[in-house]
Amino acid sequence: MQNNKVIKGFSKLSKESKIEWIAKEYLNGEEKYVDLLKSYWHEDAKVQKIHDEFIENTISNFYIPFGVAPNFLINDKVYCVPMAIEESSVVAAASKNASFWMKRGGFKSKVISTTKIGHVHFAWYGEFAVLKNFISSIKHMFFDESRSVTKNMNERGGGILDIELINRADLEPNYYQLQAKFETCDAMGANFINSLLEKFSKILQRELEKSALSENDKKIIIIMCILSNYTPECIVRCEVNCDVKDLSDDPKINNEEFAKKFQQAIHVANIEPYRATTHNKGIFNGIDAVVIATGNDFRAVEACGHTYASRSGQYKSLTSVEIKNGKFKFWIDLPISVGTVGGLTSLHPMVKFSYKLLGNPNAKNLMEIIAAVGLAQNFGALRSLVTTGIQKGHMKMHLLNILNQVGATKDEVKQIKEYFKDKVVEHSSVINVFNELRKLKSNKI
Ligand code: MEV
């Protein structure tokens, strides 16, 4: 082991010293890397400080593009949706499909419920009936003793909804849960929920200890207290619909055939997890981008969505379609827990901008917007997949990335884009055209 590459107390070093140490130990002391890291610091030290303090050991910033998808008509209101994402075709697809559905009445989004959930996971060694009686005799204490934590949330209309003992000894001998449900209003609520669960576990331990139960029945092992990111009762449905005959603007597309293939594509995702994974990944292209731009936790949102997609025992599509009497109806049921207060929402300047752009939505509005973007993304992906194929649009957007990689000038980009206007973009053909252009230029000189 190279001991000089191991360090104690790294987090306590200043940012400069951290970079110096990394450069010395990992980068042969090369200044260019130090310069690179520093070139990504924000010029306004106050803004940089905000970013520095989000996590431990910040040494620089990592940019991803922040774009917008205008023309999202959701519940009769038009949004220009902020999206933070690096994948080239996602924002283009969201914008295109937002405009497409705007002409057909837009997206209808409705929050069905907003219940969050968490558990005290514990082991207990007596008869279940004894535990059940005991928990109901102390249940009021969980509510009463949490008042200092729940006061503000209660004032906003939220709080603890219910606490229930769940017997999971069928999964694992002696394994039980105290399952609590919460309404967290405009907050995602992770800290609120986790603080309460830890409180509940202490009350449970204390009351068992004080009780007149047998020594065996007093024994409890608290395994852990944690919210669940699986929130199937915090769910939004978003739908679009139109006549099958209006399903495409493209005269080359036969709408009936298109509708049928679209339905088959959803069916394939429902029966084939290999396809369902990619299908849902495309949905999360849109969802994650908005979740990130609005300062929410995309890992939680993804985890929840994928678990929900597996709720039948098989991983399936998050979207559904119905074609009946010449009508096309396409919808998504999306469990998603997001907040518009707390966390990054009042700290990150770009997140604050996202909220301003969206007209300061509350958490329910944000759920509705995110579901619409996910649905638009899936519609766009499936339309391409069952008609032209995905690469046409994808590679057109990727063209600029390739040209940037080879260092094409503004003028060369313009000419090469023009050249590929009516041609299939392939990596090798772009390189060939670029080389030809350069050769032509150097011959002229
Ligand atoms: C690419 O990021 C997403 C797609 O693969 C989604 C899909 O196949 O449905 C295009």
XYZ file of C-alpha atoms and ligand atoms in Angstrom:
455
model
C 0.000 0.000 0.000
C 1.263 3.529 -0.857
C 0.933 5.149 2.555
C 1.440 8.709 1.337
C -1.856 8.389 -0.536
C -3.735 7.835 2.728
C -4.574 10.798 4.884
C -6.186 11.424 8.258
C -8.226 14.565 8.916
C -8.594 15.439 5.217
C -11.987 17.040 5.794
C -10.407 19.525 8.203
C -7.988 20.921 5.606
C -8.874 24.133 3.790
C -10.119 23.769 0.229
C -6.766 25.020 -1.123
C -4.844 22.522 1.003
C -7.102 19.695 -0.077
C -6.381 20.491 -3.711
C -2.683 20.833 -3.030
C -2.623 17.433 -1.334
C -4.551 15.760 -4.175
C -2.285 17.355 -6.778
C 0.830 16.225 -4.944
C -0.273 12.678 -4.178
C -2.379 11.805 -7.217
C -1.552 14.221 -10.050
C 2.258 14.441 -10.043
C 1.923 17.983 -8.733
C 0.756 19.145 -12.156
C -0.536 22.708 -11.943
C -2.899 22.278 -14.891
C -5.174 20.084 -12.757
C -5.163 22.613 -9.940
C -6.049 25.303 -12.480
C -8.825 23.141 -13.889
C -10.410 22.618 -10.477
C -10.164 26.314 -9.658
C -11.523 27.366 -13.028
C -14.803 25.753 -12.014
C -15.103 27.763 -8.821
C -17.813 30.377 -8.909
C -16.417 33.887 -9.285
C -18.678 35.134 -6.516
C -17.149 33.764 -3.306
C -20.511 33.928 -1.528
C -22.143 31.674 -4.107
C -19.162 29.328 -4.021
C -19.420 29.100 -0.245
C -23.021 27.913 -0.553
C -21.882 25.102 -2.839
C -18.870 24.279 -0.692
C -21.125 23.683 2.254
C -23.617 21.336 0.593
C -21.269 18.394 1.069
C -18.016 17.499 2.774
C -14.696 17.805 0.926
C -15.928 20.068 -1.873
C -12.981 20.986 -4.064
C -14.788 22.326 -7.107
C -18.118 22.294 -8.939
C -19.331 19.854 -11.536
C -21.466 21.440 -14.245
C -24.324 19.775 -16.022
C -26.426 21.747 -18.495
C -29.497 23.544 -17.235
C -32.090 23.825 -19.995
C -35.781 24.556 -20.300
C -38.659 22.858 -22.069
C -41.292 25.473 -22.881
C -44.923 24.942 -23.930
C -45.920 22.423 -21.274
C -49.677 22.829 -20.929
C -50.533 21.124 -17.652
C -54.008 21.444 -16.147
C -54.674 24.431 -18.420
C -51.596 26.325 -17.307
C -48.510 26.771 -19.492
C -45.131 26.015 -17.929
C -41.584 26.514 -19.091
C -39.998 23.561 -17.296
C -36.398 23.697 -16.006
C -34.333 20.572 -16.672
C -30.808 19.771 -15.510
C -29.380 16.923 -17.589
C -26.354 15.988 -19.671
C -28.016 13.649 -22.205
C -28.243 15.534 -25.483
C -31.721 14.654 -26.744
C -33.792 14.793 -23.551
C -34.717 18.475 -23.422
C -35.292 18.539 -27.182
C -37.700 15.595 -26.858
C -39.496 17.132 -23.875
C -39.975 20.423 -25.744
C -41.122 18.748 -28.934
C -43.655 16.563 -27.151
C -44.882 19.367 -24.926
C -45.748 21.380 -28.052
C -47.289 18.300 -29.635
C -49.662 17.733 -26.708
C -50.351 21.437 -26.245
C -52.177 21.287 -29.586
C -54.229 18.384 -28.238
C -55.425 19.808 -24.939
C -52.253 19.345 -22.921
C -51.558 17.166 -19.891
C -54.118 16.464 -17.188
C -52.307 15.737 -13.946
C -53.883 14.880 -10.603
C -52.339 14.049 -7.272
C -54.165 11.022 -5.891
C -52.598 10.979 -2.411
C -49.600 12.376 -0.541
C -48.995 9.939 2.300
C -45.376 9.259 3.287
C -44.294 6.265 5.315
C -41.556 5.106 7.675
C -40.719 2.246 10.005
C -39.136 1.331 13.278
C -37.770 -2.104 12.444
C -37.330 -4.257 15.544
C -36.982 -7.744 16.928
C -39.199 -8.934 19.784
C -39.351 -12.353 21.372
C -42.787 -12.827 22.962
C -46.275 -13.681 21.725
C -47.554 -11.329 18.996
C -50.882 -10.821 20.838
C -49.007 -9.488 23.897
C -47.060 -7.024 21.742
C -50.219 -5.935 19.958
C -52.004 -5.138 23.246
C -48.980 -3.402 24.604
C -48.539 -1.156 21.530
C -52.207 -0.143 21.560
C -51.946 0.743 25.257
C -49.021 3.123 24.612
C -49.974 4.355 21.114
C -51.194 7.761 22.369
C -47.694 8.437 23.764
C -46.189 8.401 20.277
C -48.492 11.254 19.314
C -48.429 13.116 22.665
C -44.676 13.114 23.089
C -44.032 14.188 19.515
C -45.928 17.473 19.782
C -42.776 19.600 19.878
C -41.638 18.051 16.575
C -45.058 17.987 14.892
C -46.358 21.414 16.005
C -45.278 23.365 12.889
C -46.276 20.596 10.525
C -49.693 20.331 12.250
C -50.175 24.053 11.715
C -49.554 23.559 7.996
C -52.111 20.728 7.897
C -49.708 17.815 8.191
C -48.287 15.543 10.857
C -48.511 11.919 11.915
C -51.482 10.220 10.259
C -51.318 6.798 11.788
C -49.087 4.366 13.658
C -49.569 0.652 13.306
C -47.820 -2.514 14.434
C -46.932 -4.774 11.517
C -46.130 -8.431 12.001
C -43.323 -9.449 9.641
C -42.410 -12.620 11.531
C -43.520 -14.477 8.407
C -40.410 -13.059 6.678
C -38.020 -13.393 9.584
C -38.679 -14.879 13.063
C -39.311 -12.154 15.682
C -39.265 -9.325 13.124
C -41.865 -6.570 13.585
C -42.350 -2.989 12.491
C -43.894 0.084 13.903
C -45.196 1.541 10.674
C -46.052 5.226 10.703
C -47.756 7.277 8.014
C -47.238 11.010 7.626
C -48.464 14.034 5.755
C -45.511 16.341 5.207
C -47.253 19.039 3.090
C -44.730 20.892 0.921
C -41.683 19.259 2.497
C -40.203 16.001 1.267
C -40.155 15.287 4.974
C -37.170 12.962 5.402
C -35.781 14.705 8.489
C -39.225 15.143 10.008
C -40.060 11.473 9.538
C -36.702 10.104 10.665
C -36.678 12.266 13.812
C -40.135 11.031 14.740
C -39.302 7.399 14.097
C -36.261 7.635 16.356
C -38.458 9.208 19.003
C -41.018 6.396 18.674
C -38.316 3.775 19.113
C -37.139 5.397 22.350
C -40.692 5.564 23.689
C -41.211 1.922 22.809
C -38.000 0.821 24.514
C -38.655 2.945 27.598
C -42.256 1.781 28.046
C -41.344 -1.870 27.615
C -38.650 -1.481 30.210
C -41.092 0.206 32.659
C -43.896 -2.292 32.013
C -45.014 -5.190 34.156
C -44.352 -7.625 31.290
C -42.128 -10.666 31.769
C -38.361 -10.242 31.338
C -38.628 -12.031 27.978
C -41.414 -9.724 26.787
C -39.507 -6.618 27.845
C -36.640 -7.513 25.555
C -36.517 -5.564 22.285
C -33.810 -4.986 19.698
C -34.325 -1.857 17.677
C -32.803 -2.715 14.328
C -33.265 0.705 12.727
C -35.577 3.643 12.279
C -35.941 5.035 8.766
C -38.425 6.462 6.338
C -39.218 4.386 3.291
C -38.464 5.902 -0.089
C -41.163 3.608 -1.431
C -44.250 5.786 -1.247
C -47.023 4.051 -3.211
C -49.541 6.248 -1.395
C -47.828 9.447 -2.513
C -48.887 9.234 -6.107
C -49.822 11.335 -9.103
C -51.578 10.367 -12.334
C -50.978 12.309 -15.519
C -52.741 11.626 -18.800
C -53.015 12.861 -22.360
C -55.635 11.930 -24.884
C -56.697 12.606 -28.425
C -58.432 10.972 -31.368
C -56.328 8.253 -32.961
C -56.666 10.125 -36.258
C -54.847 13.115 -34.693
C -52.027 11.079 -33.233
C -49.365 12.401 -35.534
C -48.514 15.590 -37.395
C -46.507 13.625 -39.903
C -48.462 12.744 -43.076
C -46.063 9.827 -43.662
C -47.330 8.137 -40.492
C -50.476 6.023 -40.599
C -52.141 6.894 -37.303
C -54.002 3.618 -36.800
C -50.825 1.615 -37.356
C -48.880 3.965 -35.150
C -51.425 3.643 -32.319
C -51.327 -0.134 -32.575
C -47.541 -0.290 -32.527
C -47.471 2.147 -29.624
C -49.787 -0.166 -27.695
C -47.599 -3.130 -28.589
C -44.558 -1.244 -27.319
C -46.215 -0.736 -23.926
C -47.261 -4.381 -23.912
C -43.677 -5.478 -24.613
C -42.502 -3.396 -21.625
C -45.172 -5.063 -19.486
C -44.112 -8.587 -20.371
C -40.347 -8.155 -20.809
C -38.269 -6.622 -18.003
C -35.293 -6.079 -20.341
C -37.432 -3.678 -22.326
C -39.304 -2.298 -19.276
C -36.027 -1.149 -17.743
C -35.096 0.932 -20.798
C -38.695 2.091 -21.219
C -38.782 3.410 -17.647
C -35.232 4.764 -17.916
C -36.485 6.989 -20.719
C -39.301 8.208 -18.458
C -36.758 9.038 -15.738
C -34.680 10.988 -18.275
C -37.387 13.621 -17.999
C -38.323 13.104 -14.364
C -34.769 13.216 -12.989
C -33.941 16.340 -14.972
C -36.791 18.263 -13.329
C -36.177 16.662 -9.948
C -32.540 17.810 -10.058
C -33.402 21.300 -11.313
C -35.856 21.689 -8.434
C -33.342 20.506 -5.828
C -35.012 17.211 -5.033
C -33.538 13.797 -4.384
C -33.474 11.952 -7.717
C -32.125 8.760 -6.147
C -35.187 8.552 -3.901
C -37.500 9.308 -6.810
C -35.873 6.650 -9.007
C -35.825 4.005 -6.279
C -39.501 4.595 -5.574
C -40.500 4.492 -9.235
C -38.657 1.257 -9.898
C -40.119 -0.466 -6.842
C -43.590 0.653 -7.909
C -42.931 -0.686 -11.402
C -42.290 -4.078 -9.750
C -45.330 -4.088 -7.465
C -47.016 -6.971 -9.308
C -43.961 -9.161 -8.815
C -42.628 -8.350 -12.273
C -40.904 -5.152 -13.356
C -43.261 -3.398 -15.807
C -43.958 -0.130 -17.590
C -44.884 2.909 -15.507
C -47.057 4.127 -18.367
C -50.250 2.657 -19.772
C -52.256 3.134 -22.937
C -55.847 2.525 -23.955
C -57.218 2.683 -27.474
C -61.001 2.556 -27.561
C -63.595 3.841 -30.030
C -61.015 5.775 -32.009
C -59.635 7.474 -28.873
C -56.070 7.289 -27.663
C -55.488 7.656 -23.921
C -51.970 7.501 -22.495
C -51.103 7.916 -18.846
C -48.534 7.465 -16.089
C -49.083 6.561 -12.458
C -46.074 7.867 -10.631
C -45.358 7.534 -6.932
C -43.085 10.442 -6.168
C -42.120 12.230 -3.002
C -40.771 15.729 -3.614
C -40.623 18.905 -1.594
C -40.781 22.557 -2.517
C -39.541 23.727 0.880
C -36.527 22.633 2.888
C -33.365 20.917 1.641
C -31.706 22.661 -1.288
C -34.842 24.565 -2.251
C -33.996 27.783 -0.436
C -30.205 27.464 -0.757
C -29.160 26.659 -4.298
C -29.464 29.784 -6.452
C -30.374 27.810 -9.590
C -32.953 25.765 -7.701
C -34.512 28.998 -6.473
C -34.559 30.150 -10.091
C -36.349 26.930 -11.134
C -39.123 27.612 -8.637
C -39.459 31.183 -9.850
C -39.684 29.941 -13.444
C -42.386 27.452 -12.492
C -44.384 30.120 -10.632
C -43.484 28.804 -7.174
C -45.471 25.565 -7.250
C -46.362 23.695 -4.095
C -45.335 20.050 -3.742
C -48.553 18.779 -5.330
C -48.149 21.074 -8.362
C -44.552 19.940 -8.701
C -45.638 16.283 -8.645
C -48.090 17.099 -11.435
C -45.444 18.858 -13.519
C -42.871 16.094 -13.081
C -45.367 13.393 -14.072
C -46.222 15.354 -17.234
C -42.548 15.583 -18.218
C -42.072 11.836 -17.625
C -45.119 11.070 -19.766
C -43.992 13.428 -22.551
C -40.571 11.802 -22.566
C -42.018 8.312 -22.877
C -44.397 9.376 -25.632
C -41.512 10.876 -27.585
C -39.284 7.841 -27.116
C -42.000 5.368 -28.137
C -43.031 7.454 -31.116
C -39.456 7.471 -32.405
C -38.890 3.826 -31.581
C -41.957 2.534 -33.427
C -41.607 4.880 -36.418
C -38.236 6.297 -37.509
C -36.077 4.550 -34.901
C -34.359 6.347 -32.050
C -30.987 7.042 -33.641
C -32.196 9.651 -36.117
C -33.086 12.233 -33.469
C -30.487 11.022 -30.993
C -27.527 11.302 -33.349
C -28.676 14.691 -34.685
C -28.364 15.998 -31.127
C -25.144 14.072 -30.597
C -23.594 15.622 -33.723
C -22.536 18.716 -31.802
C -20.873 16.589 -29.103
C -18.826 14.780 -31.758
C -17.859 18.055 -33.424
C -16.841 19.561 -30.098
C -14.736 16.491 -29.348
C -12.760 16.923 -32.572
C -12.433 20.678 -32.014
C -14.527 21.862 -34.959
C -14.748 25.624 -35.386
C -18.048 27.534 -35.410
C -17.909 27.702 -39.174
C -17.164 23.999 -39.538
C -20.027 23.122 -37.182
C -22.381 25.177 -39.332
C -21.272 23.521 -42.557
C -21.311 19.993 -41.167
C -24.748 20.486 -39.590
C -26.020 21.640 -42.960
C -24.459 18.619 -44.634
C -26.188 16.188 -42.246
C -29.568 17.907 -42.435
C -31.002 15.151 -44.643
C -28.550 12.356 -43.798
C -28.155 9.745 -41.078
C -25.585 10.896 -38.501
C -23.018 8.238 -37.687
C -19.871 8.825 -35.666
C -17.530 7.632 -38.448
C -19.273 9.619 -41.168
C -19.079 12.801 -39.080
C -15.353 12.273 -38.593
C -14.895 11.625 -42.333
C -16.780 14.766 -43.318
C -14.851 16.794 -40.740
C -11.490 15.474 -42.022
C -12.482 16.141 -45.619
C -13.460 19.692 -44.741
C -10.167 20.307 -42.956
C -8.229 18.816 -45.889
C -10.093 21.047 -48.303
C -9.305 24.062 -46.156
C -5.594 23.269 -45.816
C -5.347 22.682 -49.585
C -6.808 26.115 -50.149
C -4.273 27.803 -47.861
C -32.460 6.852 -23.940
O -31.839 7.611 -22.938
C -33.876 6.519 -23.565
C -34.591 5.562 -24.500
O -33.803 4.381 -24.673
C -35.913 5.236 -23.856
C -36.662 4.108 -24.504
O -36.060 3.243 -25.151
O -37.904 4.086 -24.320
C -34.772 6.155 -25.852
